[in-house]
Short mmCIF file of C-alpha atoms in Angstrom, two decimals:
data_model
loop_
_atom_site.label_atom_id
_atom_site.label_comp_id
_atom_site.label_asym_id
_atom_site.label_seq_id
_atom_site.Cartn_x
_atom_site.Cartn_y
_atom_site.Cartn_z
CA MET A 300 7.57 13.95 -1.40
CA MET A 301 8.59 14.54 2.15
CA HIS A 302 6.40 16.89 3.02
CA PHE A 303 3.59 14.81 1.80
CA ALA A 304 4.59 11.63 4.00
CA ASP A 305 4.90 14.18 6.81
CA SER A 306 1.62 14.97 6.57
CA LEU A 307 0.68 11.30 7.25
CA THR A 308 2.93 10.64 10.43
CA PHE A 309 3.34 12.31 13.94
CA SER A 310 3.99 10.28 17.14
CA GLY A 311 7.63 10.11 16.35
CA ARG A 312 6.65 8.53 13.24
CA LYS A 313 9.07 9.35 10.40
CA VAL A 314 8.24 7.19 7.00
CA VAL A 315 5.37 5.75 5.31
CA ALA A 316 4.92 2.39 3.07
CA ALA A 317 3.79 2.49 -0.28
CA TRP A 318 0.73 0.44 -1.66
CA ALA A 319 -0.63 -0.54 -5.40
CA ALA A 320 -3.37 -2.55 -7.31
CA LEU A 321 -1.71 -2.18 -10.64
CA PRO A 322 -4.37 -2.72 -12.07
CA PHE A 323 -7.55 -2.16 -9.89
CA PRO A 324 -9.31 -5.63 -9.38
CA ALA A 325 -12.39 -4.26 -10.80
CA LEU A 326 -15.13 -6.25 -13.44
CA SER A 327 -16.07 -4.62 -16.23
CA GLY A 328 -19.43 -2.38 -15.56
CA SER A 329 -18.70 -2.98 -11.93
CA SER A 330 -19.27 0.13 -9.81
CA LEU A 331 -17.37 1.24 -6.96
CA PRO A 332 -19.24 0.02 -4.36
CA ASP A 333 -20.03 -3.07 -6.04
CA ILE A 334 -15.60 -3.89 -5.97
CA LEU A 335 -15.01 -2.82 -2.73
CA SER A 336 -18.17 -4.51 -1.21
CA ALA A 337 -16.25 -8.32 -2.49
CA HIS A 338 -13.33 -7.28 -0.45
CA GLN A 339 -14.58 -6.79 2.99
CA GLN A 340 -12.10 -9.11 4.38
CA ASP A 341 -8.93 -7.32 3.08
CA VAL A 342 -7.82 -4.45 1.20
CA PRO A 343 -7.61 -5.18 -2.94
CA TRP A 344 -3.40 -3.55 -2.41
CA LYS A 345 -0.17 -4.96 -1.81
CA LEU A 346 2.72 -3.09 -0.23
CA LEU A 347 5.48 -2.30 -2.72
CA SER A 348 8.32 -3.13 -0.47
CA SER A 349 10.70 -5.88 -1.11
CA TRP A 350 9.97 -6.58 2.27
CA ARG A 351 7.74 -10.61 2.79
CA GLU A 352 4.03 -10.11 2.27
CA GLN A 353 2.26 -8.24 5.00
CA LYS A 354 -1.17 -8.30 5.41
CA VAL A 355 -3.14 -4.67 6.51
CA SER A 356 -4.76 -5.39 9.73
CA CYS A 357 -4.55 -1.48 10.77
CA CYS A 358 -3.18 1.68 10.12
CA PHE A 359 -2.55 4.77 11.92
CA ALA A 360 -2.72 7.61 8.48
CA GLN A 361 -3.54 6.93 4.64
CA SER A 362 -3.64 9.33 1.58
CA VAL A 363 -5.31 7.19 -0.91
CA VAL A 364 -5.38 7.81 -4.93
CA LEU A 365 -7.81 6.12 -7.60
CA ARG A 366 -8.46 6.87 -10.86
CA GLY A 367 -10.36 5.29 -13.93
CA ILE A 368 -12.84 3.32 -12.46
CA CYS A 369 -16.01 5.06 -14.06
CA GLN A 370 -18.98 5.89 -12.62
CA GLU A 371 -21.47 3.67 -12.48
CA LYS A 372 -24.22 2.63 -11.17
CA PRO A 373 -24.43 0.68 -7.99
CA THR A 374 -26.18 -2.67 -7.84
CA SER A 375 -25.62 -5.33 -5.57
CA CYS A 376 -25.82 -9.00 -6.42
CA PRO A 377 -29.23 -10.91 -6.47
CA GLY A 378 -30.23 -12.01 -2.73
CA GLN A 379 -28.12 -9.87 -0.66
CA PRO A 380 -28.74 -6.80 0.66
CA ARG A 381 -27.02 -3.76 -0.01
CA SER A 382 -23.98 -2.79 1.73
CA PRO A 383 -23.00 0.76 3.56
CA LEU A 384 -20.85 1.54 0.53
CA HIS A 385 -23.98 1.73 -1.77
CA SER A 386 -25.74 4.23 0.13
CA CYS A 387 -22.82 6.54 -0.16
CA GLU A 388 -23.26 9.88 -3.07
CA SER A 389 -19.69 10.35 -4.25
CA PRO A 390 -16.65 7.73 -4.89
CA GLU A 391 -14.86 9.64 -2.30
CA GLN A 392 -17.82 8.98 0.35
CA VAL A 393 -17.49 5.23 -1.05
CA LEU A 394 -13.37 5.38 0.13
CA GLN A 395 -13.85 6.69 3.10
CA GLN A 396 -16.73 4.38 4.30
CA PHE A 397 -14.62 1.58 3.00
CA PHE A 398 -11.37 2.87 5.04
CA HIS A 399 -13.90 3.46 8.01
CA THR A 400 -14.78 0.04 8.54
CA GLN A 401 -11.45 -1.16 7.22
CA PHE A 402 -8.97 1.27 9.76
CA PRO A 403 -11.33 2.54 12.41
CA GLY A 404 -10.34 5.42 13.87
CA ALA A 405 -7.67 6.01 11.22
CA PHE A 406 -6.95 9.41 9.58
CA SER A 407 -7.92 8.53 5.84
CA THR A 408 -7.98 11.10 2.84
CA SER A 409 -9.46 9.71 -0.57
CA HIS A 410 -9.00 11.34 -4.34
CA VAL A 411 -10.84 10.07 -7.16
CA LEU A 412 -9.92 10.77 -10.60
CA GLN A 413 -11.62 9.87 -13.48
CA GLN A 414 -8.81 9.34 -16.17
CA PRO A 415 -6.96 5.72 -15.99
CA CYS A 416 -3.80 4.86 -16.76
CA GLU A 417 -2.61 5.61 -20.05
CA THR A 418 -0.52 1.73 -20.86
CA ARG A 419 0.14 2.57 -24.59
CA PRO A 420 4.37 1.21 -25.43
CA PRO A 421 6.36 2.35 -24.56
CA PHE A 422 4.84 1.26 -20.98
CA PRO A 423 6.00 -2.88 -20.55
CA GLN A 424 3.22 -5.11 -22.22
CA PHE A 425 3.12 -7.51 -18.78
CA PHE A 426 -0.96 -7.46 -18.30
CA SER A 427 -2.85 -11.02 -18.34
CA PRO A 428 -5.24 -11.71 -21.19
CA LEU A 429 -7.71 -11.29 -18.40
CA LEU A 430 -7.84 -7.80 -19.02
CA THR A 431 -10.01 -5.63 -21.24
CA ARG A 432 -8.00 -2.81 -23.51
CA ARG A 433 -8.86 -0.45 -20.75
CA GLY A 434 -8.12 -2.71 -18.23
CA PHE A 435 -10.96 -4.46 -16.49
CA LEU A 436 -11.06 -8.05 -15.32
CA LEU A 437 -12.97 -10.63 -17.76
CA ASP A 438 -14.43 -14.05 -16.80
CA LYS A 439 -12.23 -15.77 -19.53
CA ALA A 440 -9.05 -14.85 -21.61
CA GLN A 441 -10.26 -12.55 -24.07
CA GLY A 442 -9.21 -13.26 -27.74
CA TYR A 443 -6.63 -10.55 -28.25
CA SER A 444 -2.69 -10.56 -26.34
CA SER A 445 -2.55 -8.41 -23.64
CA GLY A 446 -0.08 -5.99 -25.84
CA GLY A 447 -3.74 -4.54 -26.70
CA VAL A 448 -4.13 -3.25 -22.85
CA GLU A 449 -4.42 0.62 -23.56
CA SER A 450 -5.46 1.62 -19.97
CA ILE A 451 -6.24 0.80 -16.58
CA PRO A 452 -7.57 1.46 -13.01
CA VAL A 453 -5.29 1.94 -10.49
CA LEU A 454 -5.14 2.29 -6.97
CA ALA A 455 -1.94 3.94 -5.03
CA ALA A 456 -1.94 4.62 -0.93
CA LEU A 457 0.94 5.63 1.18
CA GLN A 458 0.42 4.22 4.68
CA SER A 459 1.73 5.15 7.91
CA SER A 460 0.90 1.58 9.42
CA PRO A 461 2.52 -1.32 12.17
CA VAL A 462 3.87 -2.88 8.98
CA LEU A 463 6.66 -0.20 9.35
CA HIS A 464 8.01 -1.77 12.87
CA SER A 465 8.60 -5.74 10.92
CA LEU A 466 10.26 -3.78 8.17
CA LEU A 467 11.99 -1.28 9.99
CA SER A 468 13.24 -3.59 12.82
CA GLY A 469 14.20 -6.03 10.29
CA LEU A 470 16.70 -3.87 8.59
CA CYS A 471 17.94 -2.63 11.84
CA ARG A 472 18.58 -6.53 12.36
CA GLU A 473 20.29 -6.59 8.91
CA LEU A 474 22.86 -4.03 9.18
CA ARG A 475 23.71 -5.19 13.01
CA ALA A 476 24.90 -8.80 11.47
CA PRO A 477 28.23 -8.09 10.05
CA ASN A 478 30.91 -6.67 11.46
CA VAL A 479 31.43 -4.00 9.86
CA ARG A 480 34.81 -3.42 11.46
CA ARG A 481 35.92 -5.63 9.29
CA TRP A 482 35.22 -3.61 6.08
CA SER A 483 38.46 -0.79 5.93
CA SER A 484 36.51 0.21 2.81
CA PHE A 485 33.29 1.63 4.67
CA PHE A 486 35.00 3.95 7.52
CA THR A 487 37.50 5.19 4.87
CA ALA A 488 34.63 6.62 3.11
CA GLY A 489 34.20 8.32 5.60
CA VAL A 490 31.89 7.24 7.96
CA GLU A 491 32.69 7.48 11.71
CA GLN A 492 31.70 3.67 14.07
CA ASP A 493 30.52 6.06 16.41
CA ASP A 494 27.88 7.81 14.15
CA PHE A 495 27.11 4.49 12.92
CA GLN A 496 26.07 2.47 15.94
CA GLU A 497 23.82 5.98 16.61
CA ALA A 498 22.49 5.49 13.01
CA LEU A 499 21.74 1.82 13.96
CA GLU A 500 20.19 3.19 17.38
CA GLU A 501 17.65 5.98 16.05
CA LEU A 502 16.52 3.34 12.98
CA LYS A 503 15.38 0.95 16.32
CA THR A 504 14.11 3.40 18.31
CA LEU A 505 11.80 4.49 14.68
CA SER A 506 11.31 1.33 14.57
CA GLN A 507 9.94 1.25 17.95
CA CYS A 508 7.19 3.92 17.33
CA TYR A 509 5.13 1.75 14.69
CA GLU A 510 4.85 -1.04 17.43
CA THR A 511 0.83 -1.39 18.25
CA GLY A 512 0.80 -3.74 21.39
CA PHE A 513 -0.01 -6.88 19.29
CA GLY A 514 2.71 -7.32 17.72
CA SER A 515 4.14 -11.19 15.96
CA SER A 516 6.01 -13.34 18.05
CA GLU A 517 8.95 -13.65 15.30
CA ASP A 518 9.17 -9.70 15.34
CA GLU A 519 9.51 -10.14 19.11
CA ALA A 520 12.24 -12.84 19.16
CA GLY A 521 14.05 -10.96 16.78
CA SER A 522 14.08 -7.83 18.73
CA ASP A 523 17.43 -6.76 20.78
#
């Protein structure tokens, strides 16, 4: 995993964020171009970190894996022109075209696997009744319990993006807040005060590698 993360980082960056859509929001019978065309304003996956919700506006590099989307024939809604996504010849090309639109200039790799994620027991059955047995969305609740969901389409991504500036700088502020000198057990465990301060400075420097010059006022106000 470290080597994989290294392939997505450069310019002093060392950290990537994990994102996922579980399940991937796909209507039953829809093609991948149909699905992604409905998400032109925002990407259909969420940050897995416990940090506050962040909207993805840009990224430096990413690797995305999508599994469980059948090779349905692309369609388009009546009265609407076909999008550039519908002109792509393969699912990989569809994803690349989508990323090119959402994150222009970013380095992106994508992989598409037909096999879905199996969700039979002992997989936790926390699914909405708006899912079919194959994990696709319905317009109304189905007649059986969510325990009947046997598989789901999934999208997972590792991404190097400015979101990590907020996450890392926030972590640095939280570590600076308490007075660690009062915790004798903290340093009797083998941590030296100078090493601790050096690690904080390295964390602050690392967070600055993810700045784009368009950070929020909240981040700027909280930096030191």
